[in-house]
PDB file of C-alpha atoms in Angstrom:
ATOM      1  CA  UNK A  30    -138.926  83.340-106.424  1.00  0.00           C
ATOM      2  CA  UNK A  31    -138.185  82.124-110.183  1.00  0.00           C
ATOM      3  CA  UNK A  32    -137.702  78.480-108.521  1.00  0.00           C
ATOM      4  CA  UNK A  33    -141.446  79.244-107.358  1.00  0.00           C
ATOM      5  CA  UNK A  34    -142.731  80.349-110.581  1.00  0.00           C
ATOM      6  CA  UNK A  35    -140.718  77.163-112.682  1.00  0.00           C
ATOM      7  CA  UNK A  36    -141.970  74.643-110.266  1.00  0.00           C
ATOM      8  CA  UNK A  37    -145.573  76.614-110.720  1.00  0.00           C
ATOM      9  CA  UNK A  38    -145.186  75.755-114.393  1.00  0.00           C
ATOM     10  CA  UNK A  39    -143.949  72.927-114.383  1.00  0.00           C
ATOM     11  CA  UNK A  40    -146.746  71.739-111.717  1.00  0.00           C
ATOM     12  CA  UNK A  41    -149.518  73.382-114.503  1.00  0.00           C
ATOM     13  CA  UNK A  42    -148.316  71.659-117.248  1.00  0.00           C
ATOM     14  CA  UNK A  43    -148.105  68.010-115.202  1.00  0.00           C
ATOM     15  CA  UNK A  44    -151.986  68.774-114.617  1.00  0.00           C
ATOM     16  CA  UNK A  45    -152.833  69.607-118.509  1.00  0.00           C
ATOM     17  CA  UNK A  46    -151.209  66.100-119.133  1.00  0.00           C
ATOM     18  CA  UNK A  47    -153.334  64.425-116.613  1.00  0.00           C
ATOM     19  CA  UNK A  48    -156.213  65.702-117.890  1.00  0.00           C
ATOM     20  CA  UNK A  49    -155.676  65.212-121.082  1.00  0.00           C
ATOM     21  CA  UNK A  50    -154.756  61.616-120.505  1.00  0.00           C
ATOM     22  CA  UNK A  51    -158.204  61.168-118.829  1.00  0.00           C
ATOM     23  CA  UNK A  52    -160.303  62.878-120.958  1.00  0.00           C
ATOM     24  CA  UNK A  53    -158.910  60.712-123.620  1.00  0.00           C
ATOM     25  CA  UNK A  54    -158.761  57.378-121.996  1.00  0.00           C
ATOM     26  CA  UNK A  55    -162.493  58.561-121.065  1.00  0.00           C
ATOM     27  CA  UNK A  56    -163.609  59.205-124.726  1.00  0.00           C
ATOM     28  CA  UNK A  57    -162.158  55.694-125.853  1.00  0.00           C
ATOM     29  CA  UNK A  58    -163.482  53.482-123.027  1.00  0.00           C
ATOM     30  CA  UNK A  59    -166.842  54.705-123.786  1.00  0.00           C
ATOM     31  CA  UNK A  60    -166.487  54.091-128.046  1.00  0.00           C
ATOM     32  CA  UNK A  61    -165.321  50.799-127.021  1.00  0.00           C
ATOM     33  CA  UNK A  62    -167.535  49.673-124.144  1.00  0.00           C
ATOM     34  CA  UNK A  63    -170.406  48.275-126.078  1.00  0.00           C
ATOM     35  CA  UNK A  64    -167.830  46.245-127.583  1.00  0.00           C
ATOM     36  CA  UNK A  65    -166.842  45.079-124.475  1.00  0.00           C
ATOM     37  CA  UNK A  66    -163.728  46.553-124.514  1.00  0.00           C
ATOM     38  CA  UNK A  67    -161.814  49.542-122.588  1.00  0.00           C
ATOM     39  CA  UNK A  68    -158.792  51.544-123.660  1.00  0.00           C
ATOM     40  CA  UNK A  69    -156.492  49.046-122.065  1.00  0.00           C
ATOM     41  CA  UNK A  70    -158.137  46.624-123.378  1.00  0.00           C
ATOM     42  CA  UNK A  71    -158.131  47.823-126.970  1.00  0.00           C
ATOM     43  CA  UNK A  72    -153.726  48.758-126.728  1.00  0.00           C
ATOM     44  CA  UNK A  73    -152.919  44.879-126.283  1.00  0.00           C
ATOM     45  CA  UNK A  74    -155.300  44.086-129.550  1.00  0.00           C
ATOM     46  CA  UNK A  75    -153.769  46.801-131.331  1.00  0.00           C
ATOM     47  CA  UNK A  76    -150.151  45.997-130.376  1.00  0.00           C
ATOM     48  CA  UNK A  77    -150.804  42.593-131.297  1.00  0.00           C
ATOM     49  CA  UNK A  78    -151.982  43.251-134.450  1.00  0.00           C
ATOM     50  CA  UNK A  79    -149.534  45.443-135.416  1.00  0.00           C
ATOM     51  CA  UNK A  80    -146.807  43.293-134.110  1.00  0.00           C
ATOM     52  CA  UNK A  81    -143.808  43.863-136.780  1.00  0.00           C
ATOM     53  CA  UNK A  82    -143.400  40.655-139.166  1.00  0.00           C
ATOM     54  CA  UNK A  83    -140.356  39.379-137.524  1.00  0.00           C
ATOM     55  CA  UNK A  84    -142.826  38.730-134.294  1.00  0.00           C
ATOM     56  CA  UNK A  85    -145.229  37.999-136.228  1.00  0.00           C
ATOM     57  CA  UNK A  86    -148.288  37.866-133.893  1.00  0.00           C
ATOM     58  CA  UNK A  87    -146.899  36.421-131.288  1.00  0.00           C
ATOM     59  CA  UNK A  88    -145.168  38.043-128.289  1.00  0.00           C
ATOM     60  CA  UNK A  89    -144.196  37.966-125.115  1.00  0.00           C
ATOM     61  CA  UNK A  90    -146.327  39.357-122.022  1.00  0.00           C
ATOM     62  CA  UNK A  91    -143.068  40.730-120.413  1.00  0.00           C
ATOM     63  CA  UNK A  92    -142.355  43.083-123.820  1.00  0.00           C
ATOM     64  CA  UNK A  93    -146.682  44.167-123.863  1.00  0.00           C
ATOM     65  CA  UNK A  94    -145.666  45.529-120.366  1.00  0.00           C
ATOM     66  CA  UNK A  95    -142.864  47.637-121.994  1.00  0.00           C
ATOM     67  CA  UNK A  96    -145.723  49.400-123.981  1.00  0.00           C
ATOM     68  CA  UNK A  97    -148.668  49.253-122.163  1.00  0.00           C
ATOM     69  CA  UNK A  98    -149.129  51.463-118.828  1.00  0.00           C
ATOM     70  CA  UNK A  99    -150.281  48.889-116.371  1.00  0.00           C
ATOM     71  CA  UNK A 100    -148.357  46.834-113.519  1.00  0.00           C
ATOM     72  CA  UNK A 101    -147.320  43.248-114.657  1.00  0.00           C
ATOM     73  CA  UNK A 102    -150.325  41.563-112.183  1.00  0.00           C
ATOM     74  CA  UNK A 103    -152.988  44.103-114.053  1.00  0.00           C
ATOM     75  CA  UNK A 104    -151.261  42.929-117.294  1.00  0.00           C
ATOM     76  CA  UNK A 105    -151.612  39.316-116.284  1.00  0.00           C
ATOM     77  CA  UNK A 106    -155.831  39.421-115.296  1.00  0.00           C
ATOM     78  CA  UNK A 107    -156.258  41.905-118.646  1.00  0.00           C
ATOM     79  CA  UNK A 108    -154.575  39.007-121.181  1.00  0.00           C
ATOM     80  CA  UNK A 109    -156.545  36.380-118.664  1.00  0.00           C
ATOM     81  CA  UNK A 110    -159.613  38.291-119.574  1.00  0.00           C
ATOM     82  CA  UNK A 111    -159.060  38.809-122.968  1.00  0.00           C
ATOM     83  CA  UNK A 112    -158.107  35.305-123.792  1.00  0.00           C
ATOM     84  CA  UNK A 113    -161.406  34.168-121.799  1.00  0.00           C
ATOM     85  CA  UNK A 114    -163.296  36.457-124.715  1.00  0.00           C
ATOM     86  CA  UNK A 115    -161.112  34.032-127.178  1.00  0.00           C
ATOM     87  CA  UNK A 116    -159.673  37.427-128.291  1.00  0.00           C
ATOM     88  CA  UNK A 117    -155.953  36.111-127.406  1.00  0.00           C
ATOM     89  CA  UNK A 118    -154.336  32.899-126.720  1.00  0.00           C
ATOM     90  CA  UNK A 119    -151.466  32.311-124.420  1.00  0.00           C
ATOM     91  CA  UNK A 120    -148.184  29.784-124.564  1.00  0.00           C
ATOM     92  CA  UNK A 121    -145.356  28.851-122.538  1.00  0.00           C
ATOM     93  CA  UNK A 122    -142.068  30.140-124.690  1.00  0.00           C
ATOM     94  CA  UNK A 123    -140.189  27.032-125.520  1.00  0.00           C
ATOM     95  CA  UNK A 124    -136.559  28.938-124.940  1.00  0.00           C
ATOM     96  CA  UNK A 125    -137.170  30.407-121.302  1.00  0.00           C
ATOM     97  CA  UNK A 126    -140.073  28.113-119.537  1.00  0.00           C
ATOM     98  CA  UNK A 127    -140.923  31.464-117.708  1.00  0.00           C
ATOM     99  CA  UNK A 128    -141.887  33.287-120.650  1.00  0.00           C
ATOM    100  CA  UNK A 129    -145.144  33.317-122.127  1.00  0.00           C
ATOM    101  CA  UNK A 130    -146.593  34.600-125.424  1.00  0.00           C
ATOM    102  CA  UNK A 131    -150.008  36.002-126.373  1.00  0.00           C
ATOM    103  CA  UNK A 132    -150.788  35.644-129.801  1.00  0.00           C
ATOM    104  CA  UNK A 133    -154.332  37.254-131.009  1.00  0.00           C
ATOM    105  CA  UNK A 134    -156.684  34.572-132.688  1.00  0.00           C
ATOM    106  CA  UNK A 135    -159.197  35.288-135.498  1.00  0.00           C
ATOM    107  CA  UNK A 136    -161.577  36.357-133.000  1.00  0.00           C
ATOM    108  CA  UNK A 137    -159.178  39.000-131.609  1.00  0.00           C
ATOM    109  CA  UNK A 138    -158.414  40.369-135.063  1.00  0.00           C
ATOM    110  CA  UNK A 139    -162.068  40.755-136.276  1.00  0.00           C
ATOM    111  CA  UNK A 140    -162.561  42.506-133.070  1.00  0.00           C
ATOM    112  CA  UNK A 141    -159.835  44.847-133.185  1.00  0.00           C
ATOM    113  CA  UNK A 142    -160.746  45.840-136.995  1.00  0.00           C
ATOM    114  CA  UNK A 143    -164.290  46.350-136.306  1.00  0.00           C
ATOM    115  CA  UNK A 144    -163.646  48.687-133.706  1.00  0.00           C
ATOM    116  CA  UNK A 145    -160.482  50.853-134.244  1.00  0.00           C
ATOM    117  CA  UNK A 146    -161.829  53.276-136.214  1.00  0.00           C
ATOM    118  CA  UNK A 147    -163.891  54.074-133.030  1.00  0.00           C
ATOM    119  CA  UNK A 148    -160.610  54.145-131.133  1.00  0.00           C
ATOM    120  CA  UNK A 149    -159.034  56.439-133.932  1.00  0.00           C
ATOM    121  CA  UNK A 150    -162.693  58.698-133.734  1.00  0.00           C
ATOM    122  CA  UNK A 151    -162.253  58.920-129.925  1.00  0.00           C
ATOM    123  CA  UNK A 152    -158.485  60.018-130.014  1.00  0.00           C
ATOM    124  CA  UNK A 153    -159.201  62.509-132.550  1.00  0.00           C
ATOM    125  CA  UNK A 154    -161.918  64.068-130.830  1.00  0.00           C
ATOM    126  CA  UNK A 155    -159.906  63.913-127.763  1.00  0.00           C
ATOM    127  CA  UNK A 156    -157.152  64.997-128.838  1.00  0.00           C
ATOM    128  CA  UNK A 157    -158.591  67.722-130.857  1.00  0.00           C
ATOM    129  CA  UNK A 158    -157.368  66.275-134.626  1.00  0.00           C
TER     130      UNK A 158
END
């Protein structure tokens, strides 16, 4: 019976994160949308631009999907997409021929500064902050 009421719990508290998760990815996609942009979207901008100096701007597509919830094919047609918007650019890495980088352009960072406050509203309200 107190295996019953744990896994209960437990079971309650995996839905409050679920919902939570998609009221919030709900409340940025539409800040962002008449930007053109949706919450996934909007994570690989922001992790560019906030890549640490030693990375500089630049990073590998294989480390993004480290940090960014999606499989590596989604990954792939998001940075495909983005770089069609001239938000990134991509390049083959020069040590390992199978690597490739994404590096944000001008564009990409203009973009990503005009609209992260509106992320930043949408997560607070959200998120209840």
């Amino acid at each position: 019976m107190a295996a019953e009421t744990v896994g209960i719990r437990l079971e309650e508290r995996w839905r409050e994160i679920l919902s939570v998760h998609a009221r919030t990815l709900g409340e940025i996609d539409r800040a962002l949308h008449p930007h053109g942009l949706g919450a996934s979207d909007f994570e690989v901008l922001d992790l560019l631009a906030t890549a640490s100096p030693e990375e500089g701007e630049q990073c590998r597509v294989q480390n993004l999907g480290g940090r960014v919830h999606l499989s590596q094919s989604a990954l792939s047609r998001l940075i495909a997409r983005l770089e069609k918007d001239g938000l990134v650019t991509r390049s083959l890495c020069r040590e390992d021929r199978r690597g490739v980088y994404v590096t944000l352009t001008r564009k990409g960072h203009d973009l990503h500064a005009e609209v992260l406050p509106l992320q930043r509203a949408a997560l607070a309200r959200a998120l209840g902050e």
